[in-house]
C-alpha cells in the first residue's frame, strides 16, 4: 500500500504537470536542446529537480520514491526529463558521495538548476570496454594538472560546461590504480569538442580533445590516483539509475502501443511479441523495486547494476522492435491514426534502444560481470 503522503505528492505532481507540461518538443536537435534547457530550469524553480538531494545543497530533501513518482507522472503527462541527465544521475551521485564541502558548495546548485550542464569523459578511441587502459594523461605541476588526450562518445559534450574526466596520473602503477577523477571546465583553453552525428540525425555525442589543459588541483574529486573506485560508482549509478528512470517511459509507450493494436488488425505474431514485451517490462518493474531498496541501503555500485542494465536494453529493444515492425506493416492504414503513438518517435526510440546494449558498458561486458561477480565463475579474460 502506498503511504498517503506519497499519494498526495503524486496528486500535486499530476496537477502541476497538467498545468505546466511543455508542448511536444521540436524535432530539430538544436531547438529541442534549447527547449529542454528551459524545461530543466522551469522544473528546478518549481521544486521538481533534485527531489531526493539534500535540502542544504539546493535539493528538496525527499526520498527516492518521491523522485520516482515525479518521473512516472512526467512520463504519463508526456513531459520530458530535465536536460542535465548526466549531471543529475551519473556524475552527480559521485560528486555527492566523494565531494569535499567546498566542491559541493561550488558545483551542486548550478548542476541541479541546469545552469551548468555536465558530461562524462570516460571512453577513449582505444579504451571502451577495457576502460582501465585509458591513455589521457594528467601531470601534476605545482597546484595544477596538465591534461592531454582524447575522449570519444561523450554525450552532450557540446552543450556541457563541465566534464568528469578519467585521466592517468601515475603511469607506473597497475592500470586501474593510477587513474584520477578530474572535474574539468569545458571553457578552459585547450579543450576542443567535435560533435558526431548519430544514426538518429542528432549530434548528441562528441569527440573531446584536451591539449595541455590546466586543471586546478582543487578540481580533483576523491583521492589522487584513486579515481577507479569513483568511476565504478559513476557507472553503477548510470547502469541501475537509468533503468529506474526509463522504466516509467517504457510502460507509457507500451500502453500506447497496446491501445493501437487493440484498434486494428495487426497480424498473427503480434500477440507473442507484445506478450514477451509485457513480461520483460514486469521483470524490469520488479528490478526497479529492488534498485530502490539497494539505493536506499547504499548498495550501489554492485554487480546487480548490470542485471538492471541488461533488462533495460532487452525491454527497449523488444518494445520498440515490435512497434517498428507494426508501423511498417501498417503503411496503408497507419498504425498511429487515432492513437497516441508517434511514428517518428518510435523510429527514434528504436534506434536509441539499439544503443542501450552499448552505453554504460556493452551487453557482453555486463554479462561477463554477472558470470564472474554474481555467479562466481573464474575470470575468463
Ligand atoms: C549512445 C551512447 C552514448 C555514450 N555516452 C558516453 C558518454 O557520455 N561518456 C563516455 O565516456 N562514453 C560514452 N559512451 C561509450 C560507451 O561507454 C562505449 O561505447 C562502451 O563502453 C563500449 O566501448 P567501445 O565502444 O570502445 O567498444 P569496444 O570496447 O571496442 O567493444 C567492441 C565490441 O567488443 C566486445 N568486447 C570488448 N571487450 C570484450 C570482452 N572482454 N569480452 C567480450 N566482449 C568484448 C564489446 O561487447 C563490443 O561488442 C556512449 C556510447 C553510446 C552508444
CSV table of C-alpha atoms and ligand atoms in Angstrom, one decimal:
chain,number,residue,atom,x,y,z
A,1,UNK,CA,0.0,0.0,0.0
A,2,UNK,CA,1.3,3.4,-0.9
A,3,UNK,CA,1.5,5.8,2.1
A,4,UNK,CA,-0.9,8.7,1.9
A,5,UNK,CA,1.9,11.3,1.9
A,6,UNK,CA,3.3,9.7,-1.3
A,7,UNK,CA,-0.2,9.7,-2.9
A,8,UNK,CA,-0.6,13.4,-2.0
A,9,UNK,CA,2.7,14.1,-3.6
A,10,UNK,CA,1.6,12.2,-6.7
A,11,UNK,CA,-1.6,14.2,-6.9
A,12,UNK,CA,0.3,17.5,-6.6
A,13,UNK,CA,2.8,16.4,-9.3
A,14,UNK,CA,0.0,15.4,-11.6
A,15,UNK,CA,-1.9,18.6,-11.3
A,16,UNK,CA,1.3,20.7,-11.7
A,17,UNK,CA,2.2,18.8,-14.9
A,18,UNK,CA,-1.3,19.1,-16.3
A,19,UNK,CA,-0.9,22.9,-16.0
A,20,UNK,CA,2.7,23.2,-16.9
A,21,UNK,CA,4.0,20.4,-19.2
A,22,UNK,CA,5.5,21.9,-22.3
A,23,UNK,CA,4.2,21.3,-25.9
A,24,UNK,CA,5.8,18.5,-27.9
A,25,UNK,CA,9.5,19.1,-28.4
A,26,UNK,CA,10.8,20.4,-31.8
A,27,UNK,CA,12.3,17.7,-34.0
A,28,UNK,CA,15.3,19.9,-34.8
A,29,UNK,CA,18.1,18.9,-32.4
A,30,UNK,CA,19.3,22.4,-31.6
A,31,UNK,CA,15.8,23.8,-31.0
A,32,UNK,CA,15.0,20.7,-28.9
A,33,UNK,CA,18.1,21.2,-26.8
A,34,UNK,CA,17.1,24.8,-26.1
A,35,UNK,CA,13.5,23.8,-25.2
A,36,UNK,CA,14.9,21.1,-22.8
A,37,UNK,CA,17.2,23.6,-21.1
A,38,UNK,CA,14.3,25.9,-20.5
A,39,UNK,CA,12.2,23.0,-19.2
A,40,UNK,CA,15.0,22.0,-16.8
A,41,UNK,CA,15.1,25.4,-15.4
A,42,UNK,CA,11.3,25.6,-15.0
A,43,UNK,CA,11.3,22.3,-13.2
A,44,UNK,CA,14.0,23.4,-10.8
A,45,UNK,CA,12.3,26.7,-10.0
A,46,UNK,CA,9.1,24.8,-9.2
A,47,UNK,CA,10.9,22.3,-6.9
A,48,UNK,CA,10.9,19.2,-9.2
A,49,UNK,CA,14.6,18.7,-9.7
A,50,UNK,CA,16.9,17.2,-7.0
A,51,UNK,CA,13.8,15.9,-5.3
A,52,UNK,CA,15.9,13.3,-3.3
A,53,UNK,CA,19.0,15.6,-3.0
A,54,UNK,CA,19.9,17.2,0.4
A,55,UNK,CA,17.9,20.4,1.1
A,56,UNK,CA,21.0,22.3,2.3
A,57,UNK,CA,22.6,21.8,-1.2
A,58,UNK,CA,19.5,23.0,-3.1
A,59,UNK,CA,17.6,19.8,-3.3
A,60,UNK,CA,14.1,19.0,-1.9
A,61,UNK,CA,15.4,16.6,0.8
A,62,UNK,CA,12.7,14.0,0.0
A,63,UNK,CA,13.0,10.3,-0.8
A,64,UNK,CA,13.9,8.4,-4.0
A,65,UNK,CA,10.3,7.2,-4.0
A,66,UNK,CA,9.2,10.8,-4.3
A,67,UNK,CA,11.7,11.3,-7.2
A,68,UNK,CA,10.3,8.3,-9.0
A,69,UNK,CA,6.7,9.4,-8.6
A,70,UNK,CA,7.6,12.6,-10.4
A,71,UNK,CA,9.3,10.6,-13.2
A,72,UNK,CA,6.2,8.4,-13.5
A,73,UNK,CA,3.9,11.3,-13.6
A,74,UNK,CA,6.1,13.1,-16.2
A,75,UNK,CA,6.0,10.0,-18.4
A,76,UNK,CA,2.2,9.8,-18.0
A,77,UNK,CA,1.9,13.5,-19.0
A,78,UNK,CA,4.3,13.1,-21.9
A,79,UNK,CA,6.7,15.7,-20.3
A,80,UNK,CA,10.4,15.2,-20.9
A,81,UNK,CA,13.1,14.7,-18.2
A,82,UNK,CA,15.3,17.6,-17.3
A,83,UNK,CA,18.1,18.3,-19.7
A,84,UNK,CA,21.1,17.8,-17.5
A,85,UNK,CA,20.7,14.0,-17.1
A,86,UNK,CA,24.5,13.2,-16.8
A,87,UNK,CA,24.9,15.7,-14.1
A,88,UNK,CA,21.8,14.7,-12.2
A,89,UNK,CA,22.0,10.9,-12.4
A,90,UNK,CA,25.5,9.8,-13.5
A,91,UNK,CA,28.2,12.2,-12.2
A,92,UNK,CA,26.1,13.9,-9.5
A,93,UNK,CA,25.8,10.9,-7.2
A,94,UNK,CA,29.6,10.5,-7.3
A,95,UNK,CA,30.0,14.2,-6.6
A,96,UNK,CA,27.7,13.9,-3.6
A,97,UNK,CA,29.5,10.8,-2.3
A,98,UNK,CA,33.1,12.0,-2.7
A,99,UNK,CA,33.0,15.8,-3.0
A,100,UNK,CA,34.6,18.0,-0.3
A,101,UNK,CA,32.5,20.7,1.4
A,102,UNK,CA,34.0,23.3,-1.0
A,103,UNK,CA,33.3,21.2,-4.1
A,104,UNK,CA,29.7,20.5,-3.0
A,105,UNK,CA,29.1,24.3,-2.4
A,106,UNK,CA,30.6,25.2,-5.8
A,107,UNK,CA,29.1,22.5,-8.0
A,108,UNK,CA,25.8,21.2,-6.7
A,109,UNK,CA,23.4,24.1,-7.0
A,110,UNK,CA,24.3,25.0,-10.7
A,111,UNK,CA,24.1,21.3,-11.5
A,112,UNK,CA,20.6,21.0,-10.1
A,113,UNK,CA,19.3,24.2,-11.6
A,114,UNK,CA,20.7,23.3,-15.0
A,115,UNK,CA,22.8,26.5,-15.1
A,116,UNK,CA,25.8,24.2,-15.6
A,117,UNK,CA,25.5,21.0,-17.7
A,118,UNK,CA,27.8,18.1,-17.2
A,119,UNK,CA,29.2,15.3,-19.4
A,120,UNK,CA,31.2,12.1,-18.7
A,121,UNK,CA,34.6,11.8,-20.2
A,122,UNK,CA,35.5,8.2,-19.7
A,123,UNK,CA,35.6,6.3,-23.1
A,124,UNK,CA,38.5,6.8,-25.5
A,125,UNK,CA,39.1,5.6,-29.0
A,126,UNK,CA,41.1,2.6,-27.7
A,127,UNK,CA,39.6,2.3,-24.2
A,128,UNK,CA,35.9,1.5,-24.0
A,129,UNK,CA,35.2,-2.0,-22.6
A,130,UNK,CA,38.8,-2.0,-21.4
A,131,UNK,CA,38.4,1.3,-19.6
A,132,UNK,CA,41.4,0.9,-17.3
A,133,UNK,CA,43.7,1.0,-20.3
A,134,UNK,CA,42.8,4.7,-20.9
A,135,UNK,CA,45.7,6.9,-22.0
A,136,UNK,CA,44.5,10.5,-21.4
A,137,UNK,CA,47.2,11.8,-19.0
A,138,UNK,CA,47.2,14.4,-16.3
A,139,UNK,CA,50.6,15.5,-14.9
A,140,UNK,CA,50.6,17.4,-11.6
A,141,UNK,CA,52.7,20.7,-11.8
A,142,UNK,CA,52.5,22.6,-8.5
A,143,UNK,CA,48.8,23.3,-8.0
A,144,UNK,CA,47.6,22.3,-11.4
A,145,UNK,CA,47.1,19.2,-13.5
A,146,UNK,CA,48.2,19.4,-17.2
A,147,UNK,CA,45.7,17.3,-19.1
A,148,UNK,CA,46.4,15.8,-22.5
A,149,UNK,CA,44.5,13.2,-24.5
A,150,UNK,CA,41.2,12.3,-26.3
A,151,UNK,CA,37.8,11.1,-25.2
A,152,UNK,CA,35.0,9.9,-27.5
A,153,UNK,CA,31.3,9.2,-27.4
A,154,UNK,CA,31.0,11.9,-24.8
A,155,UNK,CA,27.2,12.6,-24.7
A,156,UNK,CA,26.2,16.2,-24.7
A,157,UNK,CA,29.8,17.4,-24.5
A,158,UNK,CA,29.0,20.2,-27.0
A,159,UNK,CA,26.4,21.6,-24.6
A,160,UNK,CA,28.3,21.0,-21.4
A,161,UNK,CA,30.0,23.4,-19.0
A,162,UNK,CA,31.9,20.7,-17.1
A,163,UNK,CA,33.2,17.2,-17.7
A,164,UNK,CA,34.1,14.4,-15.3
A,165,UNK,CA,37.3,13.2,-16.8
A,166,UNK,CA,39.2,10.0,-16.0
A,167,UNK,CA,42.9,10.6,-16.6
A,168,UNK,CA,46.1,8.6,-15.9
A,169,UNK,CA,48.0,10.4,-13.2
A,170,UNK,CA,50.6,7.6,-12.4
A,171,UNK,CA,51.7,5.6,-15.4
A,172,UNK,CA,53.9,3.4,-13.2
A,173,UNK,CA,51.2,1.8,-11.1
A,174,UNK,CA,48.9,-1.1,-12.1
A,175,UNK,CA,46.4,0.3,-14.7
A,176,UNK,CA,43.4,0.9,-12.5
A,177,UNK,CA,45.5,2.2,-9.6
A,178,UNK,CA,47.0,5.2,-11.5
A,179,UNK,CA,43.8,6.9,-12.6
A,180,UNK,CA,42.3,10.1,-11.1
A,181,UNK,CA,38.8,11.7,-11.5
A,182,UNK,CA,39.0,15.3,-12.5
A,183,UNK,CA,36.3,18.0,-12.8
A,184,UNK,CA,37.2,19.9,-16.0
A,185,UNK,CA,35.8,23.3,-17.0
A,186,UNK,CA,35.0,22.9,-20.7
A,187,UNK,CA,35.8,26.5,-21.3
A,188,UNK,CA,39.4,26.1,-20.4
A,189,UNK,CA,41.9,26.9,-23.2
A,190,UNK,CA,43.0,23.6,-25.0
A,191,UNK,CA,39.6,21.9,-24.9
A,192,UNK,CA,38.1,21.1,-28.3
A,193,UNK,CA,34.7,19.5,-28.9
A,194,UNK,CA,33.7,17.9,-32.2
A,195,UNK,CA,30.1,16.6,-32.4
A,196,UNK,CA,29.4,13.2,-34.0
A,197,UNK,CA,26.1,12.8,-35.9
A,198,UNK,CA,24.3,9.6,-34.9
A,199,UNK,CA,22.0,7.4,-37.0
A,200,UNK,CA,19.1,9.3,-35.5
A,201,UNK,CA,20.3,12.5,-37.2
A,202,UNK,CA,21.1,14.1,-33.8
A,203,UNK,CA,24.6,15.1,-32.9
A,204,UNK,CA,24.3,14.2,-29.3
A,205,UNK,CA,27.7,12.7,-28.5
A,206,UNK,CA,31.1,14.1,-29.4
A,207,UNK,CA,34.9,13.7,-29.6
A,208,UNK,CA,36.7,15.8,-26.9
A,209,UNK,CA,40.3,16.7,-27.2
A,210,UNK,CA,42.5,18.0,-24.4
A,211,UNK,CA,45.7,19.8,-25.3
A,212,UNK,CA,47.8,20.9,-22.3
A,213,UNK,CA,44.6,21.9,-20.4
A,214,UNK,CA,45.3,23.3,-17.0
A,215,UNK,CA,43.0,21.9,-14.3
A,216,UNK,CA,43.3,23.3,-10.7
A,217,UNK,CA,44.3,20.6,-8.2
A,218,UNK,CA,41.2,21.6,-6.2
A,219,UNK,CA,39.1,20.0,-9.0
A,220,UNK,CA,40.4,16.5,-8.2
A,221,UNK,CA,37.4,14.5,-6.9
A,222,UNK,CA,38.4,11.8,-4.4
A,223,UNK,CA,41.9,10.7,-3.8
A,224,UNK,CA,44.9,11.3,-6.2
A,225,UNK,CA,45.3,8.0,-8.3
A,226,UNK,CA,42.1,6.7,-6.6
A,227,UNK,CA,39.7,7.5,-9.4
A,228,UNK,CA,38.9,3.9,-10.4
A,229,UNK,CA,36.6,3.5,-7.3
A,230,UNK,CA,34.8,6.7,-8.3
A,231,UNK,CA,34.5,5.6,-11.9
A,232,UNK,CA,32.8,2.3,-10.8
A,233,UNK,CA,30.5,4.4,-8.5
A,234,UNK,CA,29.5,6.6,-11.5
A,235,UNK,CA,29.0,3.6,-13.8
A,236,UNK,CA,26.9,1.8,-11.2
A,237,UNK,CA,24.6,4.8,-10.9
A,238,UNK,CA,24.4,5.0,-14.7
A,239,UNK,CA,23.5,1.4,-15.1
A,240,UNK,CA,20.9,0.9,-12.5
A,241,UNK,CA,19.7,4.6,-12.3
A,242,UNK,CA,18.9,4.9,-15.9
A,243,UNK,CA,16.9,1.7,-15.9
A,244,UNK,CA,14.9,3.0,-12.9
A,245,UNK,CA,14.0,6.3,-14.6
A,246,UNK,CA,13.4,4.9,-18.1
A,247,UNK,CA,11.0,2.2,-16.9
A,248,UNK,CA,8.2,4.6,-16.5
A,249,UNK,CA,8.6,5.9,-20.0
A,250,UNK,CA,8.7,2.4,-21.5
A,251,UNK,CA,5.5,1.5,-19.7
A,252,UNK,CA,3.7,4.5,-21.2
A,253,UNK,CA,5.0,3.6,-24.7
A,254,UNK,CA,3.9,0.0,-24.1
A,255,UNK,CA,0.3,1.1,-23.1
A,256,UNK,CA,0.1,3.4,-26.2
A,257,UNK,CA,1.2,0.5,-28.4
A,258,UNK,CA,-1.3,-1.9,-26.9
A,259,UNK,CA,-4.2,0.6,-27.4
A,260,UNK,CA,-3.2,1.0,-31.1
A,261,UNK,CA,-3.0,-2.8,-31.5
A,262,UNK,CA,-6.5,-3.2,-30.0
A,263,UNK,CA,-7.8,-0.8,-32.6
A,264,UNK,CA,-6.6,-2.6,-35.7
A,265,UNK,CA,-5.8,-5.9,-37.3
A,266,UNK,CA,-2.1,-6.5,-36.5
A,267,UNK,CA,-1.3,-10.0,-37.7
A,268,UNK,CA,-0.7,-13.3,-36.0
A,269,UNK,CA,2.7,-13.0,-34.3
A,270,UNK,CA,1.8,-9.7,-32.6
A,271,UNK,CA,0.3,-11.5,-29.6
A,272,UNK,CA,3.5,-13.3,-28.9
A,273,UNK,CA,5.7,-10.3,-29.3
A,274,UNK,CA,3.6,-7.9,-27.2
A,275,UNK,CA,3.3,-10.7,-24.6
A,276,UNK,CA,7.0,-11.0,-24.5
A,277,UNK,CA,7.5,-7.2,-24.1
A,278,UNK,CA,4.9,-7.3,-21.3
A,279,UNK,CA,6.9,-10.0,-19.4
A,280,UNK,CA,10.2,-8.1,-19.8
A,281,UNK,CA,8.6,-4.9,-18.5
A,282,UNK,CA,7.1,-6.7,-15.5
A,283,UNK,CA,10.6,-8.0,-14.8
A,284,UNK,CA,12.1,-4.5,-15.1
A,285,UNK,CA,9.5,-3.3,-12.7
A,286,UNK,CA,10.4,-5.9,-10.1
A,287,UNK,CA,14.1,-5.0,-10.6
A,288,UNK,CA,13.2,-1.3,-10.1
A,289,UNK,CA,11.7,-2.0,-6.7
A,290,UNK,CA,14.9,-3.9,-5.8
A,291,UNK,CA,17.0,-1.0,-7.2
A,292,UNK,CA,15.1,1.5,-4.9
A,293,UNK,CA,15.9,-0.7,-1.9
A,294,UNK,CA,19.5,-1.1,-2.9
A,295,UNK,CA,19.9,2.7,-3.4
A,296,UNK,CA,18.3,3.4,0.0
A,297,UNK,CA,20.7,1.0,1.6
A,298,UNK,CA,23.8,2.4,-0.2
A,299,UNK,CA,24.2,-0.8,-2.2
A,300,UNK,CA,25.2,0.9,-5.5
A,301,UNK,CA,27.6,0.1,-7.1
A,302,UNK,CA,27.0,-3.6,-7.2
A,303,UNK,CA,27.1,-6.3,-9.9
A,304,UNK,CA,23.3,-6.2,-9.7
A,305,UNK,CA,23.5,-2.9,-11.6
A,306,UNK,CA,24.5,-4.9,-14.7
A,307,UNK,CA,21.3,-7.0,-14.3
A,308,UNK,CA,19.2,-3.8,-14.3
A,309,UNK,CA,21.1,-2.5,-17.3
A,310,UNK,CA,20.6,-5.8,-19.3
A,311,UNK,CA,16.9,-5.9,-18.5
A,312,UNK,CA,16.5,-2.3,-19.7
A,313,UNK,CA,18.2,-3.0,-23.0
A,314,UNK,CA,16.0,-6.0,-23.6
A,315,UNK,CA,12.9,-4.0,-22.7
A,316,UNK,CA,13.8,-1.2,-25.1
A,317,UNK,CA,14.6,-3.5,-27.9
A,318,UNK,CA,11.6,-5.8,-27.6
A,319,UNK,CA,9.1,-3.0,-27.3
A,320,UNK,CA,10.4,-0.6,-30.0
A,321,UNK,CA,11.3,-3.5,-32.3
A,322,UNK,CA,7.7,-4.7,-32.1
A,323,UNK,CA,6.4,-1.1,-32.6
A,324,UNK,CA,8.6,-0.5,-35.6
A,325,UNK,CA,7.6,-3.7,-37.3
A,326,UNK,CA,3.9,-2.9,-36.8
A,327,UNK,CA,4.5,0.6,-38.1
A,328,UNK,CA,6.0,-0.9,-41.3
A,329,UNK,CA,3.2,-3.4,-41.7
A,330,UNK,CA,0.6,-0.7,-41.4
A,331,UNK,CA,1.8,1.7,-44.0
A,332,UNK,CA,-1.5,1.7,-45.9
A,333,UNK,CA,-3.7,2.4,-42.9
A,334,UNK,CA,-1.2,3.9,-40.4
A,335,UNK,CA,-1.0,2.2,-37.0
A,336,UNK,CA,-0.7,5.6,-35.4
A,337,UNK,CA,-4.0,7.0,-36.8
A,338,UNK,CA,-6.4,8.0,-34.0
A,339,UNK,CA,-3.9,6.8,-31.3
A,340,UNK,CA,-1.3,8.4,-29.0
A,341,UNK,CA,1.5,6.7,-31.0
A,342,UNK,CA,4.0,9.0,-32.7
A,343,UNK,CA,5.7,7.3,-35.7
A,344,UNK,CA,8.8,9.5,-35.8
A,345,UNK,CA,9.3,9.0,-32.1
A,346,UNK,CA,9.0,5.2,-32.4
A,347,UNK,CA,11.8,5.2,-35.0
A,348,UNK,CA,14.0,7.3,-32.7
A,349,UNK,CA,13.2,5.2,-29.7
A,350,UNK,CA,14.0,2.1,-31.7
A,351,UNK,CA,17.4,3.5,-32.7
A,352,UNK,CA,18.2,4.7,-29.2
A,353,UNK,CA,17.1,1.2,-28.0
A,354,UNK,CA,19.9,-0.4,-30.0
A,355,UNK,CA,22.4,1.8,-28.2
A,356,UNK,CA,21.1,0.5,-24.8
A,357,UNK,CA,23.3,-2.6,-25.2
A,358,UNK,CA,26.4,-0.4,-25.6
A,359,UNK,CA,26.3,2.8,-23.5
A,360,UNK,CA,27.3,2.4,-19.8
A,361,UNK,CA,29.2,-0.7,-20.8
A,362,UNK,CA,28.3,-3.2,-23.6
A,363,UNK,CA,26.0,-6.2,-23.2
A,364,UNK,CA,28.9,-8.7,-23.4
A,365,UNK,CA,30.7,-6.8,-20.6
A,366,UNK,CA,27.6,-6.7,-18.4
A,367,UNK,CA,27.0,-10.5,-18.9
A,368,UNK,CA,30.7,-11.2,-18.0
A,369,UNK,CA,30.2,-9.1,-14.8
A,370,UNK,CA,27.1,-11.2,-14.0
A,371,UNK,CA,29.0,-14.5,-14.7
A,372,UNK,CA,32.1,-13.6,-12.7
A,373,UNK,CA,30.9,-11.4,-9.9
A,374,UNK,CA,27.4,-12.7,-9.3
A,375,UNK,CA,27.8,-16.3,-10.2
A,376,UNK,CA,31.4,-16.7,-9.0
A,377,UNK,CA,32.8,-18.1,-12.3
A,378,UNK,CA,36.6,-17.7,-12.7
A,379,UNK,CA,37.8,-14.8,-14.8
A,380,UNK,CA,37.8,-15.8,-18.4
A,381,UNK,CA,39.9,-12.9,-19.9
B,1,LIG,C1,24.6,6.4,-27.2
B,1,LIG,C2,25.9,6.3,-26.4
B,1,LIG,C3,26.3,7.2,-25.5
B,1,LIG,C4,27.5,7.1,-24.9
B,1,LIG,N1,27.9,8.1,-24.0
B,1,LIG,C5,29.1,8.1,-23.4
B,1,LIG,C6,29.5,9.1,-22.5
B,1,LIG,O1,28.7,10.1,-22.3
B,1,LIG,N2,30.7,9.1,-22.0
B,1,LIG,C7,31.6,8.0,-22.2
B,1,LIG,O2,32.6,8.0,-21.6
B,1,LIG,N3,31.2,7.0,-23.0
B,1,LIG,C8,30.0,7.0,-23.6
B,1,LIG,N4,29.6,6.0,-24.5
B,1,LIG,C9,30.6,5.0,-24.8
B,1,LIG,C10,30.4,3.6,-24.3
B,1,LIG,O3,30.6,3.5,-22.9
B,1,LIG,C11,31.2,2.6,-25.0
B,1,LIG,O4,30.8,2.6,-26.4
B,1,LIG,C12,31.2,1.2,-24.5
B,1,LIG,O5,31.8,1.1,-23.2
B,1,LIG,C13,31.9,0.2,-25.4
B,1,LIG,O6,33.2,0.6,-25.7
B,1,LIG,P1,33.7,0.7,-27.2
B,1,LIG,O7,32.7,1.5,-28.0
B,1,LIG,O8,35.1,1.2,-27.2
B,1,LIG,O9,33.6,-0.8,-27.8
B,1,LIG,P2,34.7,-1.9,-27.6
B,1,LIG,O10,35.2,-1.9,-26.2
B,1,LIG,O11,35.7,-1.8,-28.7
B,1,LIG,O12,33.9,-3.2,-27.9
B,1,LIG,C14,33.5,-3.6,-29.2
B,1,LIG,C15,32.8,-4.9,-29.1
B,1,LIG,O13,33.6,-5.9,-28.5
B,1,LIG,C16,33.0,-6.5,-27.3
B,1,LIG,N5,34.0,-6.7,-26.3
B,1,LIG,C17,35.1,-5.9,-26.0
B,1,LIG,N6,35.8,-6.5,-25.0
B,1,LIG,C18,35.2,-7.7,-24.7
B,1,LIG,C19,35.4,-8.7,-23.7
B,1,LIG,N7,36.5,-8.6,-22.8
B,1,LIG,N8,34.6,-9.7,-23.7
B,1,LIG,C20,33.5,-9.9,-24.5
B,1,LIG,N9,33.3,-8.9,-25.5
B,1,LIG,C21,34.1,-7.8,-25.5
B,1,LIG,C22,32.0,-5.4,-26.8
B,1,LIG,O14,31.0,-6.0,-26.1
B,1,LIG,C23,31.5,-4.9,-28.1
B,1,LIG,O15,30.5,-5.7,-28.7
B,1,LIG,C24,28.4,6.0,-25.2
B,1,LIG,C25,28.0,5.1,-26.1
B,1,LIG,C26,26.8,5.2,-26.7
B,1,LIG,C27,26.4,4.1,-27.7
